[in-house]
Coordinates of C-alpha atoms in Angstrom, one line a residue:
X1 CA 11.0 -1.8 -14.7
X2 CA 11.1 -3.7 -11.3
X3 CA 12.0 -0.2 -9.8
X4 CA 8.3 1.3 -10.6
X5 CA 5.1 1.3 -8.6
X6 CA 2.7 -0.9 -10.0
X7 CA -0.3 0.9 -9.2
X8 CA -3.3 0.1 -8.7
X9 CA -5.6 -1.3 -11.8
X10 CA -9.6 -2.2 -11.8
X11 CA -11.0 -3.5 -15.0
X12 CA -14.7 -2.4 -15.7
X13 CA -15.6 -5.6 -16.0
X14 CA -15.0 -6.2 -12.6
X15 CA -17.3 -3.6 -11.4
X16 CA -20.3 -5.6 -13.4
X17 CA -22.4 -8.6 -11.9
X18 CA -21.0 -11.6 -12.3
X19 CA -23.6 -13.1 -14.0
X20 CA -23.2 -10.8 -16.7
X21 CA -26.7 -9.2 -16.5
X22 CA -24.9 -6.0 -17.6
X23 CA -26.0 -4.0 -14.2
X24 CA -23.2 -3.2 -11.7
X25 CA -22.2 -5.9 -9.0
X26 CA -21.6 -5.6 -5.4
X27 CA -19.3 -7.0 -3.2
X28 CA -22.3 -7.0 -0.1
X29 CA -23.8 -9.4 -2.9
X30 CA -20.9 -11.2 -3.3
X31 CA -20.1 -9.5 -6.6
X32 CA -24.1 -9.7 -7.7
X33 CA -26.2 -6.9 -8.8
X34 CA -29.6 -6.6 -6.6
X35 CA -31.7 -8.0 -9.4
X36 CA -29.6 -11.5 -9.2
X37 CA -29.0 -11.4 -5.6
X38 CA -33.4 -11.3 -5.4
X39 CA -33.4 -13.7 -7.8
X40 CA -30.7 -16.4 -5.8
X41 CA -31.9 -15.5 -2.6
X42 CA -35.8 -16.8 -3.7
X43 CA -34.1 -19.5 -4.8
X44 CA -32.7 -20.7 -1.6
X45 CA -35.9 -19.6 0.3
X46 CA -38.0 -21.7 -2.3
X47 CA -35.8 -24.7 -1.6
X48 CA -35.8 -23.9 2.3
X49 CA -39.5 -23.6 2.2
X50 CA -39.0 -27.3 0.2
X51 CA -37.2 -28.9 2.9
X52 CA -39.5 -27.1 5.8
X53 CA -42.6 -28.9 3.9
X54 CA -40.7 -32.2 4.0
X55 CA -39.7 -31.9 7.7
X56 CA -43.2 -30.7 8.9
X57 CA -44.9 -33.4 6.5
X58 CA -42.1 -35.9 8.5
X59 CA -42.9 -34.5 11.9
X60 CA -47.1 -34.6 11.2
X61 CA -46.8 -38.2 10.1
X62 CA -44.8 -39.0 13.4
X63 CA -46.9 -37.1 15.6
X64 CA -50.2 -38.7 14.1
X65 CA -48.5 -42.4 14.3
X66 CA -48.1 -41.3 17.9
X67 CA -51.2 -40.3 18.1
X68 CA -52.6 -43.2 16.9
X69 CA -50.5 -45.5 19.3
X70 CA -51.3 -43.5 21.9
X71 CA -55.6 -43.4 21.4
X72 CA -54.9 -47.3 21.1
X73 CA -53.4 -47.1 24.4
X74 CA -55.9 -45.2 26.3
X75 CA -59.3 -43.7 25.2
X76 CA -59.8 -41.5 28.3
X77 CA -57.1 -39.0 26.8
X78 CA -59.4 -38.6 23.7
X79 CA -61.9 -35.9 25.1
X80 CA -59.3 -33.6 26.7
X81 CA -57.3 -33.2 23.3
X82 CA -60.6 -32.7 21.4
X83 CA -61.1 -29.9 23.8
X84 CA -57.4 -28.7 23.5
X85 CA -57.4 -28.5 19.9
X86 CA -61.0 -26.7 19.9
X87 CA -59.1 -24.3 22.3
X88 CA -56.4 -23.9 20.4
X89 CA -58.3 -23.1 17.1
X90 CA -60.2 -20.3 19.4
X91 CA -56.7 -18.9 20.1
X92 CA -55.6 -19.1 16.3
X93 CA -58.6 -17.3 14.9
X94 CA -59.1 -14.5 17.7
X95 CA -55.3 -14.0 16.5
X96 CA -55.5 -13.4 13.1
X97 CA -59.1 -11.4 13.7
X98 CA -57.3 -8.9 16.0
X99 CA -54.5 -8.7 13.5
X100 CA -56.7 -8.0 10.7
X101 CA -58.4 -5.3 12.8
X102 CA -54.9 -3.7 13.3
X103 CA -54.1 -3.1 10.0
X104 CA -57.6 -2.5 8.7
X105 CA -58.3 1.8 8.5
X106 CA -59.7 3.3 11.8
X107 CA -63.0 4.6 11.8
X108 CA -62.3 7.2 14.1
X109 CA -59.7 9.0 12.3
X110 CA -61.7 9.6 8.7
X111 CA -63.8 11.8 10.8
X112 CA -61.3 14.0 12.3
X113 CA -62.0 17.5 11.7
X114 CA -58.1 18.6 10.3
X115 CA -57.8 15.4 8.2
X116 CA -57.0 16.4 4.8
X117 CA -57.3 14.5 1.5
X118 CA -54.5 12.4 2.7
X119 CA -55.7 11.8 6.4
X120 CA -52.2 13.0 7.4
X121 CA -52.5 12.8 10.9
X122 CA -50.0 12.9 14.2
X123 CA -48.8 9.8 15.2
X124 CA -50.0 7.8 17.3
X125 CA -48.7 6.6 20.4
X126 CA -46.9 3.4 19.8
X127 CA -45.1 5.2 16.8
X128 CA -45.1 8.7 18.1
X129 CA -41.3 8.1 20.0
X130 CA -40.2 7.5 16.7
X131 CA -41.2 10.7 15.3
X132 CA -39.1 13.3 15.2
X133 CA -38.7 16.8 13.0
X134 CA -37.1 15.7 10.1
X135 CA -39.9 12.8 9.8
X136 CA -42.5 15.4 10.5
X137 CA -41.1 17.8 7.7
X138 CA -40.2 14.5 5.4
X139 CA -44.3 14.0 5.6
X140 CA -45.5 17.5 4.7
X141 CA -42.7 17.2 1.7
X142 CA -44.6 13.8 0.5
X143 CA -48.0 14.6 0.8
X144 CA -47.6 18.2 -1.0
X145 CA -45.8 16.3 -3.9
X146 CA -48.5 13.8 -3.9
X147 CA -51.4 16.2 -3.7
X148 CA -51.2 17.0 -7.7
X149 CA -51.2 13.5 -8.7
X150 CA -54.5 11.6 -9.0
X151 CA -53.4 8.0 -7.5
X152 CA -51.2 10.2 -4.8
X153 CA -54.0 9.1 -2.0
X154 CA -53.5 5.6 -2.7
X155 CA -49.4 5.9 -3.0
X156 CA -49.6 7.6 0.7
X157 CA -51.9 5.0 2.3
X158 CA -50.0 2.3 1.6
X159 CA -46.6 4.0 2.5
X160 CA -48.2 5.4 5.8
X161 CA -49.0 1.8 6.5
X162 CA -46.1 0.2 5.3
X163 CA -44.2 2.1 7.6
X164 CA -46.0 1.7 10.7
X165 CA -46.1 -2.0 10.5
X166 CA -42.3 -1.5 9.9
X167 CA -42.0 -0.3 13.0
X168 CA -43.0 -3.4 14.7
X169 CA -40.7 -5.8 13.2
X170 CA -37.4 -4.2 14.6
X171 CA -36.8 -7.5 15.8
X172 CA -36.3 -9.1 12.5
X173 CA -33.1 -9.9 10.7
X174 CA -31.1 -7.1 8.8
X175 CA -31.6 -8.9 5.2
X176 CA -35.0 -9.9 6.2
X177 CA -35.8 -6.3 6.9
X178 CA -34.0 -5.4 3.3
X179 CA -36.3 -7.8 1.9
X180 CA -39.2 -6.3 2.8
X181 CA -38.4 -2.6 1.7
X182 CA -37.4 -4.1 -1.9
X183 CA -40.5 -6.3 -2.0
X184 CA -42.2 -2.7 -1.2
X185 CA -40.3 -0.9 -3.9
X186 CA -40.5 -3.6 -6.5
X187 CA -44.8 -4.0 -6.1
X188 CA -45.3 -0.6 -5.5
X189 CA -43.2 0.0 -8.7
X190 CA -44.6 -2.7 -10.9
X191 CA -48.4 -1.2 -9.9
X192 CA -47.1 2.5 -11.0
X193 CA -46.2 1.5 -14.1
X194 CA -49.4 -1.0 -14.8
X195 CA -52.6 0.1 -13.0
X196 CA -51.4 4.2 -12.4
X197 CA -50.3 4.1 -16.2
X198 CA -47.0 6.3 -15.2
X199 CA -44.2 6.8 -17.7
X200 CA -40.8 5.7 -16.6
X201 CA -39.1 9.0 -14.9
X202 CA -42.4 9.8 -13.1
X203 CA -42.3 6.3 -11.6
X204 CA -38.8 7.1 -10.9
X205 CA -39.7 10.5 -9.2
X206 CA -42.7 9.2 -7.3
X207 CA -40.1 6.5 -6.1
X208 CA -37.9 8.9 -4.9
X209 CA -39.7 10.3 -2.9
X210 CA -41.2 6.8 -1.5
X211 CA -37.7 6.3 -0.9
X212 CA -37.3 9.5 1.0
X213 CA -40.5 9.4 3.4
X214 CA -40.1 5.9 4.2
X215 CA -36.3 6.2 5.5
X216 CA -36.5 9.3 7.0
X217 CA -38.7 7.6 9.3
X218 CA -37.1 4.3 9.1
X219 CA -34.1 5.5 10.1
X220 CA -33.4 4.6 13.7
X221 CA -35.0 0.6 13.1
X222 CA -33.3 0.1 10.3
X223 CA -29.3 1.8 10.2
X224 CA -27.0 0.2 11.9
X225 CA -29.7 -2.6 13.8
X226 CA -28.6 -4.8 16.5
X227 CA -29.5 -7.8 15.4
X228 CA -26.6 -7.2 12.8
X229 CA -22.4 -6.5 13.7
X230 CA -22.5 -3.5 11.2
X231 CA -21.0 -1.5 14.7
X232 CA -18.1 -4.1 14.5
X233 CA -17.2 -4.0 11.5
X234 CA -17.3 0.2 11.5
X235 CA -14.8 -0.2 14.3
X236 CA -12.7 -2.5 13.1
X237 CA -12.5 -0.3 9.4
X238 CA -12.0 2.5 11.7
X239 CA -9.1 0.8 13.3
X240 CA -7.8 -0.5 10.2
X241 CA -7.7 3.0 8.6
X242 CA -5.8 4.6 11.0
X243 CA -3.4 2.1 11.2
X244 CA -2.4 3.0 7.8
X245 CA -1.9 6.3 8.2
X246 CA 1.4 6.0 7.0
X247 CA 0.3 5.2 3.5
X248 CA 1.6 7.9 1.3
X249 CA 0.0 9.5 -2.2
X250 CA 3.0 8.1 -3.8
X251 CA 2.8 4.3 -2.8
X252 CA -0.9 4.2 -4.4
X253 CA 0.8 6.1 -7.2
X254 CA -1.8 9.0 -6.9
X255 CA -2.1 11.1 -10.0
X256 CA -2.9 14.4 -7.7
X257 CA -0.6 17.1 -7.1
X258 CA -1.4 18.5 -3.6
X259 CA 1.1 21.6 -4.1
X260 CA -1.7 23.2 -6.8
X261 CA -4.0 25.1 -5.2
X262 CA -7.0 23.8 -7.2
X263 CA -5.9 20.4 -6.4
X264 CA -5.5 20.2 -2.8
X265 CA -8.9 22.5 -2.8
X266 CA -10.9 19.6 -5.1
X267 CA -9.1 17.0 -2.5
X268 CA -10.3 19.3 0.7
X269 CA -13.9 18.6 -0.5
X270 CA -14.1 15.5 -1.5
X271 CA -12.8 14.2 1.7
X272 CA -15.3 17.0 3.5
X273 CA -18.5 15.2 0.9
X274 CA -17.6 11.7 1.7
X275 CA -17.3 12.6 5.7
X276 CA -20.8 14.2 5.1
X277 CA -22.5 10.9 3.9
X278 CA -23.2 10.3 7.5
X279 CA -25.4 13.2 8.2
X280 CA -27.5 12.2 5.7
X281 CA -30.4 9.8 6.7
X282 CA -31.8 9.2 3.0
X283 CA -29.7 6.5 1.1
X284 CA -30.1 8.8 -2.3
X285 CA -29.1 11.2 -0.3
X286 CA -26.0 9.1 0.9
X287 CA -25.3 8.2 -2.6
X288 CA -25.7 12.4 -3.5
X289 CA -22.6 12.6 -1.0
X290 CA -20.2 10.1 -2.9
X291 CA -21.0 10.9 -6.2
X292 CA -20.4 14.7 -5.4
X293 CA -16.7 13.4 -3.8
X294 CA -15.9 10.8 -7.0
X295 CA -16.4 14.5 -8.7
X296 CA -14.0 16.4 -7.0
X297 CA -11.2 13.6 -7.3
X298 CA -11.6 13.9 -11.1
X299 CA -11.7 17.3 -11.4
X300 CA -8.1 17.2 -9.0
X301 CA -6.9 14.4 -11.4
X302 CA -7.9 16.3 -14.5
X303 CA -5.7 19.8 -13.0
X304 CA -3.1 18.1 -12.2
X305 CA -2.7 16.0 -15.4
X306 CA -4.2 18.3 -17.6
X307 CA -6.4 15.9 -19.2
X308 CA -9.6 13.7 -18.3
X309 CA -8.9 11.0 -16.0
X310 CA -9.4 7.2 -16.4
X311 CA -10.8 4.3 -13.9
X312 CA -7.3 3.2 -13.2
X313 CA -6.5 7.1 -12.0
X314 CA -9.7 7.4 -10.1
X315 CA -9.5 4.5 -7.9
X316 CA -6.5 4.8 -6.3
X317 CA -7.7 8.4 -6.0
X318 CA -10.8 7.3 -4.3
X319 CA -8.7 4.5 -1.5
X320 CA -6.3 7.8 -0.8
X321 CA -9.5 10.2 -0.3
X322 CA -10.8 7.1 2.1
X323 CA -7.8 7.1 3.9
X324 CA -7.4 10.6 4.9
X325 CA -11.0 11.0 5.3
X326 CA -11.7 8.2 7.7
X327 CA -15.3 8.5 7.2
X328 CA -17.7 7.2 10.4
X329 CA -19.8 4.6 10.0
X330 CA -18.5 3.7 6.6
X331 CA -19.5 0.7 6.7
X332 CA -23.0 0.9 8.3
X333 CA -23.4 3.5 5.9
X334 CA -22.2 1.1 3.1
X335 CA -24.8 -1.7 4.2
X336 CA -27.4 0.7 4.9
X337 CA -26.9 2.4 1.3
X338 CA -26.9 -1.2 0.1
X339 CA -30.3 -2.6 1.8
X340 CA -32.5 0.3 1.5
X341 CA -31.5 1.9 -1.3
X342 CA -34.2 2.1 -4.6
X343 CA -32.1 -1.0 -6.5
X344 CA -32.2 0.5 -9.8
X345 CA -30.7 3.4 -8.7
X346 CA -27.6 0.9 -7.6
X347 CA -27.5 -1.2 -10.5
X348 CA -27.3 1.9 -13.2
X349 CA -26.7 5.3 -13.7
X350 CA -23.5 7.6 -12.0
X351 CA -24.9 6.7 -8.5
X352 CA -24.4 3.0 -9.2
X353 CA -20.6 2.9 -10.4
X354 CA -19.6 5.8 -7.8
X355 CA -21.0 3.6 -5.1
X356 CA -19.6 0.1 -6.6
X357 CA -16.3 1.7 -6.7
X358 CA -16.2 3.2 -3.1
X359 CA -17.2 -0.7 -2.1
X360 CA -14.3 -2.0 -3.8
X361 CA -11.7 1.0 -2.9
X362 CA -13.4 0.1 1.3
X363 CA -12.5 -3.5 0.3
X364 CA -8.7 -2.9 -0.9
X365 CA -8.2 -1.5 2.3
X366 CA -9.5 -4.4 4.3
X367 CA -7.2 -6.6 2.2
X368 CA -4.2 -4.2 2.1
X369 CA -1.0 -6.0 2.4
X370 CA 2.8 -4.9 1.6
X371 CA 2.7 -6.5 -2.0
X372 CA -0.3 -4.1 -2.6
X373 CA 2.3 -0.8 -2.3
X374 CA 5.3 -2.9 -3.6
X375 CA 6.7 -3.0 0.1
X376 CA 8.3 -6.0 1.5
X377 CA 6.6 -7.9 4.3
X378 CA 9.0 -6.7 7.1
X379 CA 8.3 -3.0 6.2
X380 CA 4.8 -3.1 6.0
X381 CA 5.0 -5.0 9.6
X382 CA 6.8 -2.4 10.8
X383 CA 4.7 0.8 9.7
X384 CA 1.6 -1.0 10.4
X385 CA 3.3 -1.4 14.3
X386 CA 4.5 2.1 14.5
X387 CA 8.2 1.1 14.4
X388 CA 9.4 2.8 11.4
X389 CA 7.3 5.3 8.8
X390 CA 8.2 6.6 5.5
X391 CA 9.5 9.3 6.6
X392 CA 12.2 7.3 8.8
X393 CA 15.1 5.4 9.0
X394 CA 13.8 1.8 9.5
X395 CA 15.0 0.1 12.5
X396 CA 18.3 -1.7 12.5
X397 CA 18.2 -5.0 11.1
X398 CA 15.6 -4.4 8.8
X399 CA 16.2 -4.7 5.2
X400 CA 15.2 -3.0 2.6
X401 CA 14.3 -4.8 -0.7
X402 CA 12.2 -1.9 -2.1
X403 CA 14.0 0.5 -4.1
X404 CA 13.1 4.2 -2.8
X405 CA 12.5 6.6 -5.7
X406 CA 14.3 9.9 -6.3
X407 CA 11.9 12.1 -5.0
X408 CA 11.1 9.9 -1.5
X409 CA 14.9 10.4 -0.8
X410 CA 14.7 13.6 -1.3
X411 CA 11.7 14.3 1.2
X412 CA 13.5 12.4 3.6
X413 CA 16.2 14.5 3.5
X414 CA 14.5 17.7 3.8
X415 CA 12.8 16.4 6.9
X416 CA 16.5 15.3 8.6
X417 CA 17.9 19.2 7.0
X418 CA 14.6 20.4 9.2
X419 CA 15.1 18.4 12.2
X420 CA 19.0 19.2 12.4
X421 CA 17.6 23.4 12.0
X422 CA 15.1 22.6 14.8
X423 CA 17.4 21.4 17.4
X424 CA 19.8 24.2 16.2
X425 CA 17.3 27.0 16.7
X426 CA 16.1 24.8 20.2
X427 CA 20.2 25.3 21.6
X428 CA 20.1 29.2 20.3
X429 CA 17.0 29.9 22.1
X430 CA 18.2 28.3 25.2
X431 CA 21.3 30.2 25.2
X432 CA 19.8 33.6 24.7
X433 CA 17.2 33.0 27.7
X434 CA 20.5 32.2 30.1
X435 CA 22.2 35.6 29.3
X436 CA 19.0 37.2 29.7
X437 CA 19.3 35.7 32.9
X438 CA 22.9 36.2 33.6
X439 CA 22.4 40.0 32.1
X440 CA 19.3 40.3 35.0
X441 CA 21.7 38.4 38.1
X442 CA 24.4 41.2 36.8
X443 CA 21.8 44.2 37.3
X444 CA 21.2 43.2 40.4
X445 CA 24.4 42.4 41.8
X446 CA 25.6 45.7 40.9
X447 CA 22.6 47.9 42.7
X448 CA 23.5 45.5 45.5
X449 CA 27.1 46.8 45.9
X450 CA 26.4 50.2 45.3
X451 CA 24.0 50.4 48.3
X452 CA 26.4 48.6 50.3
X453 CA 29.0 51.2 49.2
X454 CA 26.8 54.1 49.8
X455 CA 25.4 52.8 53.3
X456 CA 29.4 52.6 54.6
X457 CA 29.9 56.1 53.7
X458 CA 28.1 58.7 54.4
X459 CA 28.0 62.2 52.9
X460 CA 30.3 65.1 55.7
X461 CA 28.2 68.0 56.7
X462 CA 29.7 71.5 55.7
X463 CA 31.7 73.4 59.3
X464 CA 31.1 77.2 60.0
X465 CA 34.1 79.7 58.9
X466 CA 36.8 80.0 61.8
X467 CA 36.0 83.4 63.7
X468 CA 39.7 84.7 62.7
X469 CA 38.7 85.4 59.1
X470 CA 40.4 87.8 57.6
X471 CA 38.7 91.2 56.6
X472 CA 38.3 90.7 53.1
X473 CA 36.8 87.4 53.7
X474 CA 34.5 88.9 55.4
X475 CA 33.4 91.2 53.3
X476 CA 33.5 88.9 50.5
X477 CA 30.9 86.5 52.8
X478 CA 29.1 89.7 53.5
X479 CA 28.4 90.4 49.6
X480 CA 28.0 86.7 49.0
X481 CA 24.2 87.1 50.3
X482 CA 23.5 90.1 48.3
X483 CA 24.9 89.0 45.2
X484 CA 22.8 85.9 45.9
X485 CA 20.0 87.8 46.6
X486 CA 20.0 90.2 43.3
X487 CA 20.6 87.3 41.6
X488 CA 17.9 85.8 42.2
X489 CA 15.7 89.0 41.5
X490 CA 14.9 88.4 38.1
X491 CA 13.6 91.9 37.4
X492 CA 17.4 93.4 37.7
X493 CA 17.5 93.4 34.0
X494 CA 14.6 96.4 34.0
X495 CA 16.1 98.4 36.3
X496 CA 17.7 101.5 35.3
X497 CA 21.3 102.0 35.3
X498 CA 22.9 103.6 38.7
X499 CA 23.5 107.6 38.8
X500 CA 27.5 108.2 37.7
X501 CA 28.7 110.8 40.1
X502 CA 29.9 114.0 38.6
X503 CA 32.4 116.4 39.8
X504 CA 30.9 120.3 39.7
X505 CA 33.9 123.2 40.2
X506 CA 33.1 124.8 42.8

């Protein structure tokens, strides 16, 4: 028994708030859903507003004993702090007058010629660098699903200026930012289902696309601000990930069999759907992207085992997937998904428990040790350095107290079989390209000595006959011409035959 892989196990409980509210927790809650997370966070603000009230209360009793002591002191300091306050009240009400003028509708733009019924307009200058083509067409999309319903003038107004004051508080803190948006959501849902007397999936469909117009335009304040280390933490996940690229499907005890086609193709795109979450700037969107991958696993997990797969299957699907995906941003993507996201979409529904278990599979890896894949501390130190892998002989000295399974022993055999054939093949390769060389050096060496050869002898040139030749010779070199000569008349063959003398009696 000590021999197997534990695995890797996730009750369903665990994926549910920890109050018990029935929705799905989070661990960027600290393991609350978004409806308790509200809830504790206006807790603490109400008692931080508490203890403001007490320490300004505090500090306006001190000031006014000091005020006091000092008017007892001297009464020529009375008329210039009249005068400073009076001032100072000026100041404060010209303030809130030209803020209220800010967000109060402009005059000048309900008469523009090209406004339609919902004064869609172009941007204006302050907000026009944030405008971009996907914004542009994320507008047109809202307003043409707006333009049928009777309250979609008033739905656009206060999401046009919703956005634009968004704009201006970049500055602002990354949760104080979330709260805003799910302050937005929540009213804006609350008056859909109230004063615009809207069933429940219109109010979800209206919110939708809320969702999608606000943070298409959002985008670039609000994912991945600076006033928050989300870029840290992507880097140090980054890091992490490929640190453990080691980490094979059998040590998380993978239910996926790679060598099936249908498998490795289901694994292909999940890893390519989870890698595409960060294309997307719409956190339904985002979500669209991990459900579509948490689909794929199961339909690898259900070809490979031939049957429906369970949580306990799926999660240590999902950490492999993660793994050999290394997604980018994953977690700005996470937080952004988190922050931004319409919170009932989160808290129920297939979105919800793909998205709460991609949180816990990113938070597994964070906490990934050597117990984790039944490894003993020394090994895991040593993969995680680069000293040893899986798929070699660990260093000497270090001990093994894992037992390797069948098929792992096997692999790493193959792979020494394979290397042993590679340097084989690498020593027959080298010695065929020295005789081609030797075969080439030979070539030449023999052209070389028959030149040399040939330039040290030269060819004699043919004498005349001696002049005391006998008569026969002579005639012999005498007929040597003509028979030359006929033969090389090639039209001897259509000459008639020569006249036969004949002897007459006479």
């Amino acid at each position: 028994m000590m021999s197997q892989r534990r695995g890797i196990h996730l009750d369903q409980s665990e994926l549910l708030c920890k109050k018990g509210c029935g929705f799905y927790g989070n661990t960027g809650w600290q393991g609350l859903c978004s409806k308790c997370w509200r809830e504790e966070n206006q807790r603490e603000k109400q008692k931080q507003i508490q203890e403001d009230w007490a320490l300004a209360e505090r500090l306006q009793k001190e000031e006014e004993e000091a005020y006091r002591h000092q008017k007892a002191q001297s009464q020529s300091n009375i008329a210039p702090f009249s005068k400073f306050e009076e001032r100072k009240t000026k100041e404060k009400s010209s303030k809130v007058h030209t803020v209220t003028k800010f967000f109060s509708p402009s005059t000048k733009t309900a008469s523009k010629k090209d406004a339609g019924p919902f004064d869609a307009q172009s941007p204006s200058s302050s907000s026009g660098r944030h405008s971009s083509v996907d914004s542009d067409h994320a507008t047109r999309e809202f307003i043409d699903f707006l333009k049928p319903l009777k309250s979609g003038r008033e739905i656009f107004k206060q999401c046009r200026a919703f956005t634009e004051s968004m704009v201006y508080k970049r500055d602002m803190a990354a949760d104080e930012l979330s709260e805003c948006v799910q302050d937005f959501y929540q009213n804006l849902s609350d008056r859909l289902l109230t004063q615009f007397k809207g069933s429940s999936d219109q109010v979800e469909s209206v919110m939708d696309q809320v969702e999608k117009y606000m943070m298409t335009r959002l985008y670039k304040e609000v994912f991945c601000p600076e006033t928050t280390d989300d870029e840290k933490k992507d880097l140090a996940i980054q890091k992490r990930i490929r640190s453990l690229h080691w980490v094979t499907i059998e040590m998380l005890v993978v239910p996926v069999d790679e060598e099936i086609p249908e498998a490795s193709d289901s694994v292909v795109k999940a890893i390519t759907d989870v890698i595409e979450m960060d294309s997307k700037r719409v956190p339904k969107d985002k979500l669209a992207c991990i459900t579509r991958c948490s689909k794929h696993i199961f339909n690898a997990i259900k070809i490979t085992k031939k049957e429906a797969a369970s949580a306990d299957d799926f999660l240590p699907t999902l950490i492999y997937i993660v793994l050999k995906a290394n997604p980018p941003r994953l977690q700005s993507n996470i937080q952004y998904i988190t922050r931004f996201s319409n919170p009932s979409r989160l808290m129920t529904g297939e979105d919800g428990y793909y998205f709460t278990n991609l949180c816990c599979a990113v938070a597994f890896i964070e906490k990934l040790d050597g117990q984790s894949l039944n490894l003993s501390s020394e090994e895991f130190d040593l993969y995680m350095s680069g000293q040893a892998s899986p798929s070699w002989p660990l260093a000497p000295g270090a001990s093994s107290s894992s037992p390797g399974s069948a098929a792992l022993t096997q692999v790493h055999t193959g792979l020494d079989l394979l290397t042993g054939l590679g340097e084989r093949q690498e020593r027959v390769m080298e010695k065929a390209r020295q005789l081609e060389s030797d075969l080439i050096d030979w070539t030449d060496e023999v052209e070389q000595k028959v030149q040399s050869v040939l330039e040290s002898f030269p060819p004699e040139t043919q004498e005349d006959p001696p002049a005391t030749a006998t008569a026969s010779g002579t005639a012999a070199a005498a007929a040597a011409p003509s028979s030359a000569i006929d033969a090389d008349n090639v039209e001897n063959e259509l000459l008639p035959p020569p006249l036969t003398p004949q002897v007459f009696a006479g």
